[in-house]
mmCIF file of C-alpha atoms in Angstrom:
data_model
loop_
_atom_site.group_PDB
_atom_site.id
_atom_site.type_symbol
_atom_site.label_atom_id
_atom_site.label_comp_id
_atom_site.label_asym_id
_atom_site.label_seq_id
_atom_site.Cartn_x
_atom_site.Cartn_y
_atom_site.Cartn_z
ATOM 1 C CA MET A 1 9.607 -11.007 10.004
ATOM 2 C CA ASP A 2 7.752 -8.571 12.220
ATOM 3 C CA VAL A 3 6.126 -5.491 10.671
ATOM 4 C CA ILE A 4 6.122 -2.329 12.761
ATOM 5 C CA ARG A 5 3.828 0.483 11.643
ATOM 6 C CA LEU A 6 5.198 3.995 12.182
ATOM 7 C CA LYS A 7 3.231 7.238 11.836
ATOM 8 C CA ALA A 8 4.683 10.077 9.773
ATOM 9 C CA LEU A 9 3.604 13.474 8.469
ATOM 10 C CA SER A 10 -0.165 14.009 8.698
ATOM 11 C CA ASP A 11 -1.459 10.633 7.531
ATOM 12 C CA ASN A 12 1.465 8.556 6.217
ATOM 13 C CA TYR A 13 2.534 5.162 7.449
ATOM 14 C CA ILE A 14 6.094 3.846 7.255
ATOM 15 C CA PHE A 15 6.639 0.118 7.686
ATOM 16 C CA LEU A 16 9.699 -1.208 9.464
ATOM 17 C CA LEU A 17 10.441 -4.875 8.832
ATOM 18 C CA HIS A 18 12.359 -6.501 11.681
ATOM 19 C CA ASP A 19 14.198 -9.792 11.659
ATOM 20 C CA ALA A 20 14.438 -10.434 15.396
ATOM 21 C CA GLN A 21 16.748 -13.440 15.019
ATOM 22 C CA GLN A 22 19.474 -11.434 13.267
ATOM 23 C CA ASN A 23 18.294 -8.057 14.631
ATOM 24 C CA LEU A 24 18.252 -6.581 11.135
ATOM 25 C CA ALA A 25 15.687 -4.175 9.721
ATOM 26 C CA ALA A 26 14.374 -2.909 6.409
ATOM 27 C CA VAL A 27 12.000 -0.030 5.825
ATOM 28 C CA VAL A 28 9.253 0.468 3.266
ATOM 29 C CA ASP A 29 8.667 4.016 1.969
ATOM 30 C CA PRO A 30 10.372 6.153 4.635
ATOM 31 C CA ALA A 31 8.584 9.493 4.265
ATOM 32 C CA VAL A 32 10.880 10.931 6.938
ATOM 33 C CA ALA A 33 13.798 9.441 8.813
ATOM 34 C CA GLU A 34 13.108 10.418 12.433
ATOM 35 C CA PRO A 35 10.522 7.790 13.462
ATOM 36 C CA VAL A 36 12.574 5.108 11.708
ATOM 37 C CA LEU A 37 15.762 6.098 13.544
ATOM 38 C CA LYS A 38 13.902 6.216 16.849
ATOM 39 C CA GLN A 39 12.481 2.716 16.382
ATOM 40 C CA LEU A 40 15.835 1.336 15.237
ATOM 41 C CA ALA A 41 17.466 2.760 18.359
ATOM 42 C CA GLN A 42 14.872 1.045 20.545
ATOM 43 C CA LEU A 43 15.451 -2.249 18.753
ATOM 44 C CA LYS A 44 19.214 -1.726 18.563
ATOM 45 C CA ALA A 45 18.828 -3.019 15.003
ATOM 46 C CA ASP A 46 20.882 -2.401 11.889
ATOM 47 C CA LEU A 47 19.042 -1.043 8.835
ATOM 48 C CA VAL A 48 20.054 -3.003 5.734
ATOM 49 C CA ALA A 49 17.468 -2.023 3.107
ATOM 50 C CA ILE A 50 15.013 0.601 1.922
ATOM 51 C CA PHE A 51 12.170 -0.744 -0.215
ATOM 52 C CA ASN A 52 10.586 2.142 -2.118
ATOM 53 C CA THR A 53 7.323 1.684 -4.025
ATOM 54 C CA HIS A 54 7.463 4.955 -5.988
ATOM 55 C CA HIS A 55 9.207 8.296 -6.170
ATOM 56 C CA HIS A 56 6.789 10.677 -4.422
ATOM 57 C CA HIS A 57 8.479 12.722 -1.714
ATOM 58 C CA ASP A 58 6.194 11.447 1.040
ATOM 59 C CA HIS A 59 7.595 7.973 0.334
ATOM 60 C CA VAL A 60 11.284 8.705 -0.219
ATOM 61 C CA GLY A 61 11.848 11.859 1.854
ATOM 62 C CA GLY A 62 13.814 10.019 4.540
ATOM 63 C CA ASN A 63 16.110 8.080 2.201
ATOM 64 C CA GLN A 64 19.150 10.343 2.283
ATOM 65 C CA GLN A 65 19.209 10.804 6.054
ATOM 66 C CA LEU A 66 18.884 7.052 6.591
ATOM 67 C CA ILE A 67 21.721 6.433 4.132
ATOM 68 C CA ARG A 68 23.915 8.819 6.124
ATOM 69 C CA HIS A 69 23.246 6.822 9.282
ATOM 70 C CA PHE A 70 23.564 3.423 7.588
ATOM 71 C CA PRO A 71 25.889 3.877 4.594
ATOM 72 C CA ASN A 72 25.963 0.156 3.791
ATOM 73 C CA LEU A 73 22.228 -0.235 3.319
ATOM 74 C CA THR A 74 20.742 -0.996 -0.111
ATOM 75 C CA VAL A 75 18.030 1.166 -1.698
ATOM 76 C CA TYR A 76 15.526 -0.649 -3.910
ATOM 77 C CA GLY A 77 12.982 0.808 -6.320
ATOM 78 C CA GLY A 78 11.393 0.232 -9.684
ATOM 79 C CA ALA A 79 13.588 0.320 -12.781
ATOM 80 C CA GLU A 80 11.401 2.975 -14.365
ATOM 81 C CA ASP A 81 11.937 5.260 -11.364
ATOM 82 C CA GLN A 82 15.653 5.560 -12.131
ATOM 83 C CA GLY A 83 16.783 9.100 -11.348
ATOM 84 C CA ARG A 84 13.713 9.845 -9.214
ATOM 85 C CA ILE A 85 14.407 7.905 -5.990
ATOM 86 C CA PRO A 86 17.219 9.307 -3.798
ATOM 87 C CA GLY A 87 20.073 6.853 -3.360
ATOM 88 C CA GLN A 88 18.512 4.102 -5.463
ATOM 89 C CA GLN A 89 20.970 1.287 -6.173
ATOM 90 C CA VAL A 90 18.762 -1.603 -7.318
ATOM 91 C CA PHE A 91 16.395 -1.122 -10.257
ATOM 92 C CA LEU A 92 13.693 -3.750 -10.010
ATOM 93 C CA GLN A 93 11.807 -5.312 -12.898
ATOM 94 C CA PRO A 94 8.399 -7.050 -12.741
ATOM 95 C CA GLY A 95 8.796 -10.545 -11.334
ATOM 96 C CA ASP A 96 12.107 -9.837 -9.603
ATOM 97 C CA SER A 97 12.599 -11.035 -6.044
ATOM 98 C CA VAL A 98 13.974 -9.243 -3.010
ATOM 99 C CA GLU A 99 15.055 -10.902 0.197
ATOM 100 C CA PHE A 100 14.883 -9.811 3.796
ATOM 101 C CA GLY A 101 15.774 -12.149 6.621
ATOM 102 C CA ASP A 102 14.257 -15.523 5.784
ATOM 103 C CA ARG A 103 11.509 -14.039 3.589
ATOM 104 C CA THR A 104 11.440 -13.435 -0.156
ATOM 105 C CA ALA A 105 9.122 -10.941 -1.824
ATOM 106 C CA THR A 106 7.953 -10.856 -5.412
ATOM 107 C CA VAL A 107 8.085 -7.483 -7.152
ATOM 108 C CA LEU A 108 4.819 -6.498 -8.863
ATOM 109 C CA PHE A 109 4.726 -3.748 -11.480
ATOM 110 C CA VAL A 110 1.593 -1.726 -10.682
ATOM 111 C CA PRO A 111 1.565 1.549 -12.656
ATOM 112 C CA GLY A 112 -1.364 3.919 -12.475
ATOM 113 C CA HIS A 113 -0.779 6.203 -9.516
ATOM 114 C CA THR A 114 2.648 6.789 -11.082
ATOM 115 C CA ARG A 115 4.128 5.309 -14.251
ATOM 116 C CA ALA A 116 6.807 3.377 -12.338
ATOM 117 C CA HIS A 117 4.970 2.185 -9.197
ATOM 118 C CA ILE A 118 5.856 -1.245 -7.816
ATOM 119 C CA ALA A 119 4.588 -3.334 -4.907
ATOM 120 C CA TYR A 120 6.254 -5.987 -2.764
ATOM 121 C CA TYR A 121 4.417 -9.219 -1.922
ATOM 122 C CA PHE A 122 5.809 -11.583 0.703
ATOM 123 C CA PRO A 123 3.892 -14.877 0.447
ATOM 124 C CA PRO A 124 3.311 -16.788 3.672
ATOM 125 C CA THR A 125 5.895 -19.319 4.739
ATOM 126 C CA LYS A 126 3.270 -21.360 6.639
ATOM 127 C CA LEU A 127 -0.393 -21.981 5.897
ATOM 128 C CA SER A 128 -1.332 -20.386 9.217
ATOM 129 C CA GLU A 129 0.476 -17.125 8.379
ATOM 130 C CA PRO A 130 -0.765 -14.245 6.232
ATOM 131 C CA GLY A 131 0.935 -12.892 3.166
ATOM 132 C CA GLU A 132 2.241 -9.343 3.391
ATOM 133 C CA LEU A 133 1.553 -6.815 0.621
ATOM 134 C CA PHE A 134 3.302 -3.446 0.608
ATOM 135 C CA CYS A 135 1.435 -1.576 -2.092
ATOM 136 C CA GLY A 136 2.327 2.087 -1.538
ATOM 137 C CA ASP A 137 -0.423 4.256 -3.041
ATOM 138 C CA THR A 138 -1.843 1.759 -5.552
ATOM 139 C CA LEU A 139 -4.411 0.094 -3.293
ATOM 140 C CA PHE A 140 -5.755 1.750 -0.150
ATOM 141 C CA ALA A 141 -8.047 0.379 2.518
ATOM 142 C CA GLY A 142 -11.394 1.092 0.900
ATOM 143 C CA GLY A 143 -9.888 2.955 -2.050
ATOM 144 C CA CYS A 144 -7.046 3.367 -4.510
ATOM 145 C CA GLY A 145 -4.528 6.027 -5.467
ATOM 146 C CA ARG A 146 -5.191 8.937 -7.794
ATOM 147 C CA LEU A 147 -3.981 8.543 -11.348
ATOM 148 C CA PHE A 148 -1.181 11.114 -11.555
ATOM 149 C CA GLU A 149 0.925 9.508 -14.297
ATOM 150 C CA GLY A 150 -0.948 6.408 -15.415
ATOM 151 C CA THR A 151 -4.156 5.511 -17.205
ATOM 152 C CA PRO A 152 -7.340 3.755 -16.074
ATOM 153 C CA THR A 153 -6.358 0.757 -18.190
ATOM 154 C CA GLN A 154 -3.022 0.506 -16.394
ATOM 155 C CA MET A 155 -4.617 0.914 -12.985
ATOM 156 C CA VAL A 156 -7.220 -1.788 -13.596
ATOM 157 C CA SER A 157 -4.437 -4.143 -14.693
ATOM 158 C CA SER A 158 -2.408 -3.242 -11.611
ATOM 159 C CA LEU A 159 -5.306 -3.663 -9.208
ATOM 160 C CA ALA A 160 -6.212 -6.949 -10.890
ATOM 161 C CA GLN A 161 -2.769 -8.280 -9.996
ATOM 162 C CA LEU A 162 -3.397 -7.379 -6.369
ATOM 163 C CA ARG A 163 -6.969 -8.688 -6.409
ATOM 164 C CA ASN A 164 -5.646 -12.054 -7.575
ATOM 165 C CA LEU A 165 -3.550 -12.492 -4.426
ATOM 166 C CA PRO A 166 -4.939 -14.664 -1.607
ATOM 167 C CA ASP A 167 -7.653 -13.245 0.644
ATOM 168 C CA HIS A 168 -5.437 -13.974 3.666
ATOM 169 C CA THR A 169 -3.045 -11.181 2.720
ATOM 170 C CA ARG A 170 -2.421 -8.147 4.885
ATOM 171 C CA VAL A 171 -2.585 -4.899 2.922
ATOM 172 C CA TRP A 172 0.000 -2.449 4.207
ATOM 173 C CA CYS A 173 -1.003 0.732 2.373
ATOM 174 C CA ALA A 174 0.802 3.971 3.029
ATOM 175 C CA HIS A 175 -1.953 6.357 4.187
ATOM 176 C CA GLU A 176 -4.737 6.544 6.755
ATOM 177 C CA TYR A 177 -7.512 7.355 4.282
ATOM 178 C CA THR A 178 -9.876 4.538 5.192
ATOM 179 C CA LEU A 179 -12.817 6.387 6.754
ATOM 180 C CA LYS A 180 -13.065 8.930 3.937
ATOM 181 C CA ASN A 181 -12.688 6.153 1.362
ATOM 182 C CA LEU A 182 -15.543 4.177 2.881
ATOM 183 C CA GLU A 183 -17.757 7.250 3.093
ATOM 184 C CA PHE A 184 -17.366 7.577 -0.673
ATOM 185 C CA ALA A 185 -17.800 3.857 -1.243
ATOM 186 C CA LEU A 186 -21.208 3.974 0.420
ATOM 187 C CA THR A 187 -22.373 6.539 -2.152
ATOM 188 C CA VAL A 188 -21.716 4.160 -5.067
ATOM 189 C CA ASP A 189 -22.304 0.744 -3.463
ATOM 190 C CA THR A 190 -25.250 1.597 -1.250
ATOM 191 C CA ASP A 191 -26.685 -1.912 -0.755
ATOM 192 C CA ASN A 192 -23.410 -3.608 0.190
ATOM 193 C CA ARG A 193 -24.012 -4.905 3.711
ATOM 194 C CA ALA A 194 -20.379 -5.903 4.221
ATOM 195 C CA LEU A 195 -19.399 -2.333 3.339
ATOM 196 C CA GLN A 196 -21.985 -0.876 5.716
ATOM 197 C CA LYS A 197 -20.692 -3.049 8.537
ATOM 198 C CA ARG A 198 -17.089 -2.180 7.766
ATOM 199 C CA TYR A 199 -17.856 1.534 7.725
ATOM 200 C CA GLU A 200 -19.363 1.404 11.218
ATOM 201 C CA GLU A 201 -16.373 -0.560 12.505
ATOM 202 C CA VAL A 202 -13.879 1.870 10.969
ATOM 203 C CA LYS A 203 -15.798 4.896 12.244
ATOM 204 C CA GLU A 204 -15.613 3.490 15.766
ATOM 205 C CA CYS A 205 -11.933 2.644 15.308
ATOM 206 C CA ARG A 206 -11.051 6.153 14.140
ATOM 207 C CA SER A 207 -13.040 7.732 16.970
ATOM 208 C CA ARG A 208 -10.429 6.118 19.224
ATOM 209 C CA GLN A 209 -7.622 7.324 16.920
ATOM 210 C CA GLU A 210 -6.686 3.729 16.126
ATOM 211 C CA ALA A 211 -5.050 2.755 12.844
ATOM 212 C CA THR A 212 -7.064 0.933 10.191
ATOM 213 C CA VAL A 213 -3.953 -0.355 8.415
ATOM 214 C CA PRO A 214 -3.219 -3.150 7.699
ATOM 215 C CA SER A 215 -6.394 -4.255 6.023
ATOM 216 C CA TRP A 216 -7.142 -7.736 4.719
ATOM 217 C CA LEU A 217 -7.318 -8.318 0.993
ATOM 218 C CA GLY A 218 -10.389 -10.502 1.428
ATOM 219 C CA VAL A 219 -12.162 -7.555 3.053
ATOM 220 C CA GLU A 220 -11.071 -5.265 0.229
ATOM 221 C CA LYS A 221 -12.523 -7.638 -2.361
ATOM 222 C CA LEU A 222 -15.904 -7.431 -0.607
ATOM 223 C CA THR A 223 -16.020 -3.718 0.175
ATOM 224 C CA ASN A 224 -13.625 -1.698 -1.996
ATOM 225 C CA PRO A 225 -15.410 -0.302 -5.083
ATOM 226 C CA PHE A 226 -12.125 0.099 -6.948
ATOM 227 C CA LEU A 227 -11.751 -3.676 -6.987
ATOM 228 C CA GLY A 228 -15.296 -4.030 -8.331
ATOM 229 C CA TRP A 229 -15.038 -2.755 -11.895
ATOM 230 C CA ASP A 230 -16.760 -5.949 -13.082
ATOM 231 C CA LYS A 231 -19.501 -5.916 -10.442
ATOM 232 C CA PRO A 232 -22.953 -5.450 -12.058
ATOM 233 C CA SER A 233 -24.289 -3.126 -9.352
ATOM 234 C CA LEU A 234 -21.299 -0.781 -9.687
ATOM 235 C CA GLN A 235 -21.507 -0.889 -13.471
ATOM 236 C CA LEU A 236 -25.172 0.097 -13.150
ATOM 237 C CA THR A 237 -24.212 2.977 -10.854
ATOM 238 C CA VAL A 238 -21.905 4.496 -13.473
ATOM 239 C CA ASN A 239 -23.956 3.382 -16.497
ATOM 240 C CA SER A 240 -21.260 1.311 -18.165
ATOM 241 C CA ASN A 241 -20.709 -2.366 -18.914
ATOM 242 C CA ASP A 242 -17.042 -1.804 -19.718
ATOM 243 C CA PRO A 243 -14.697 -2.640 -16.795
ATOM 244 C CA VAL A 244 -12.112 0.052 -17.549
ATOM 245 C CA GLN A 245 -14.738 2.719 -18.119
ATOM 246 C CA THR A 246 -16.504 1.641 -14.932
ATOM 247 C CA PHE A 247 -13.276 2.065 -12.988
ATOM 248 C CA ALA A 248 -12.503 5.404 -14.661
ATOM 249 C CA ARG A 249 -15.919 6.802 -13.852
ATOM 250 C CA LEU A 250 -15.688 5.640 -10.233
ATOM 251 C CA ARG A 251 -12.237 7.197 -9.919
ATOM 252 C CA GLY A 252 -13.508 10.446 -11.426
ATOM 253 C CA MET A 253 -16.392 10.510 -8.921
ATOM 254 C CA LYS A 254 -13.945 9.958 -6.063
ATOM 255 C CA ASP A 255 -11.678 12.746 -7.356
ATOM 256 C CA ARG A 256 -14.624 15.144 -7.134
ATOM 257 C CA TYR A 257 -15.964 13.787 -3.838
#
């Protein structure tokens, strides 16, 4: 399974999964249809699935147009998003599996950004390969999503599920927010040398207009403050020993940043 990153809107990423052997494709969170259709035409591939993580328009805006072009495709989304995702046919529960090509993903229920958010995790098929995590707006490179419908308790639980995945997992998050996220992270985790180094690398990367997605989960565990709710230095920063309160205060600071 190859993953092709497509730019959309101002800062969205759409991910096209391509099975070269069968020349089939699936798409994760098609904000708009045009870049997907263009890439499919280049590959001469048939689109068989849409994997939606949540109902926000910048993740499902291309669904209907893609369905018109490929009427036999299947649209997947979380069960609790029923009625909110255009064309949804499969209503996924936590722990369900979805298949594409020769790969099988586990469905993770990760509410917080929205009440029905899910993520898709494809474990590696060989020790030398990475896992692939499609996490929508739950976990970002250097950050996490705003809490529009969920609670801090839910978001900590959701992020904990993702934090428990192997370090050698690629994090395919849906927005290019990394530089701004790391700028904030440096204000709350000032002595983190891994974070300082990452910030300089990302700043250089963005100066060349290069993408910072995917990230590696191992890097996120070292440098992302929203995975550090139990880290003493971050708890000291927000004056709380409670993990959920620590996260909530960090998220509130980021909202005002």
